[in-house]
Amino acid sequence: MTDSEDHPDLAGLQRRLAEFAAARDWQPYHTPKNLVAALSVEASELVEIFQWLTPEESARVMADPDTAYRVRDEIADVLAYLLQLCEVLGVDPLAALAAKIERNERRFPVPGEPDAPEGN
């Protein structure tokens, strides 16, 4: 495996997902509504793995090879549907995340820093 296959870029992954769907004529089904529903289902499958674990057990979930495989697989499904949704809606996921982090940094300043409100 090459380094780019080990650490592919986001745009390349989105392109591969789009090509995968196009080759199978799945684009008519990849509407925002359907992609959001599929994303929710896959996120729920990830939640299911952790549902009845204690906090301590959940912190060790990757120690078990079978469970770690399931976790990685469900994370991949969630990310795949999220990237496809971004593609369909024309959202740059990295730009959206960067903007959200900036808003949160303003909304929740570090206590004791000059811009932090009193009582924080």
Coordinates of C-alpha atoms in Angstrom, one line a residue:
M1 CA 0.0 0.0 0.0
T2 CA 1.3 3.5 -0.8
D3 CA 1.3 6.3 1.6
S4 CA -1.7 7.9 -0.2
E5 CA -3.7 4.7 0.2
D6 CA -2.8 4.6 3.9
H7 CA -3.8 8.3 4.4
P8 CA -6.1 9.3 1.5
D9 CA -7.3 12.8 1.1
L10 CA -10.9 13.8 1.7
A11 CA -11.5 15.0 -1.9
G12 CA -10.2 11.7 -3.2
L13 CA -12.5 9.7 -0.9
Q14 CA -15.5 11.8 -2.0
R15 CA -14.5 11.2 -5.6
R16 CA -14.3 7.4 -5.0
L17 CA -17.6 7.3 -3.3
A18 CA -19.2 9.3 -6.1
E19 CA -17.7 7.0 -8.7
F20 CA -18.8 3.9 -6.8
A21 CA -22.4 5.2 -6.7
A22 CA -22.3 6.3 -10.3
A23 CA -21.1 2.9 -11.5
R24 CA -24.1 1.3 -9.9
D25 CA -26.6 4.0 -11.0
W26 CA -27.3 4.9 -7.3
Q27 CA -27.3 8.7 -7.7
P28 CA -31.2 8.9 -7.9
Y29 CA -31.3 7.4 -4.4
H30 CA -28.6 9.6 -3.0
T31 CA -30.9 12.5 -2.1
P32 CA -30.1 14.6 1.0
K33 CA -33.1 13.0 2.8
N34 CA -32.0 9.5 2.0
L35 CA -28.3 10.2 2.9
V36 CA -29.3 11.7 6.2
A37 CA -31.5 8.8 7.1
A38 CA -28.7 6.3 6.2
L39 CA -26.2 8.4 8.2
S40 CA -28.5 8.2 11.2
V41 CA -28.9 4.4 10.8
E42 CA -25.1 3.9 10.6
A43 CA -24.5 6.2 13.6
S44 CA -27.1 4.1 15.5
E45 CA -25.2 1.0 14.6
L46 CA -22.0 2.6 16.1
V47 CA -24.0 3.5 19.3
E48 CA -25.2 -0.1 19.5
I49 CA -21.6 -1.3 20.0
F50 CA -21.2 1.0 23.1
Q51 CA -24.8 0.9 24.4
W52 CA -24.4 -1.2 27.5
L53 CA -20.7 -0.8 28.2
T54 CA -19.5 1.0 31.3
P55 CA -17.4 4.1 30.7
E56 CA -14.3 2.0 31.5
E57 CA -15.3 -0.8 29.1
S58 CA -16.0 1.8 26.4
A59 CA -12.5 3.2 26.8
R60 CA -11.0 -0.3 26.2
V61 CA -13.2 -1.2 23.2
M62 CA -10.4 -1.1 20.7
A63 CA -8.4 -3.7 22.7
D64 CA -10.7 -6.5 21.4
P65 CA -9.9 -7.2 17.7
D66 CA -13.4 -8.2 16.8
T67 CA -15.0 -5.2 18.4
A68 CA -12.3 -2.9 17.1
Y69 CA -13.1 -4.1 13.6
R70 CA -16.8 -3.4 14.1
V71 CA -16.1 0.1 15.4
R72 CA -13.8 0.9 12.5
D73 CA -16.4 -0.5 10.1
E74 CA -19.2 1.6 11.5
I75 CA -17.1 4.7 11.7
A76 CA -16.3 4.2 8.0
D77 CA -20.0 3.9 7.2
V78 CA -20.8 7.1 9.1
L79 CA -18.0 9.0 7.4
A80 CA -19.0 7.6 4.0
Y81 CA -22.6 8.8 4.3
L82 CA -21.5 12.1 5.7
L83 CA -19.1 12.7 2.9
Q84 CA -21.7 11.8 0.3
L85 CA -24.2 14.2 2.0
C86 CA -21.6 17.0 1.8
E87 CA -21.0 16.2 -1.8
V88 CA -24.7 16.3 -2.7
L89 CA -25.2 19.6 -0.7
G90 CA -22.0 21.3 -1.9
V91 CA -20.7 21.6 1.7
D92 CA -16.9 21.6 2.3
P93 CA -16.8 19.4 5.4
L94 CA -13.4 20.7 6.5
A95 CA -14.4 24.3 6.1
A96 CA -17.7 23.7 7.9
L97 CA -15.8 22.1 10.8
A98 CA -13.2 24.9 11.0
A99 CA -16.0 27.5 11.1
K100 CA -17.8 25.5 13.8
I101 CA -14.7 25.3 15.9
E102 CA -14.1 29.0 15.6
R103 CA -17.7 29.7 16.6
N104 CA -17.3 27.4 19.6
E105 CA -14.0 29.1 20.6
R106 CA -15.8 32.4 20.7
R107 CA -18.9 31.0 22.4
F108 CA -16.9 29.0 25.0
P109 CA -13.7 31.0 25.8
V110 CA -11.1 29.5 28.0
P111 CA -11.7 30.6 31.6
G112 CA -9.3 33.2 32.8
E113 CA -8.4 34.5 29.4
P114 CA -9.1 38.2 28.6
D115 CA -12.2 37.6 26.5
A116 CA -13.8 35.1 28.9
P117 CA -17.0 36.4 30.6
E118 CA -17.1 36.7 34.3
G119 CA -18.0 33.5 36.2
N120 CA -16.6 31.3 33.5

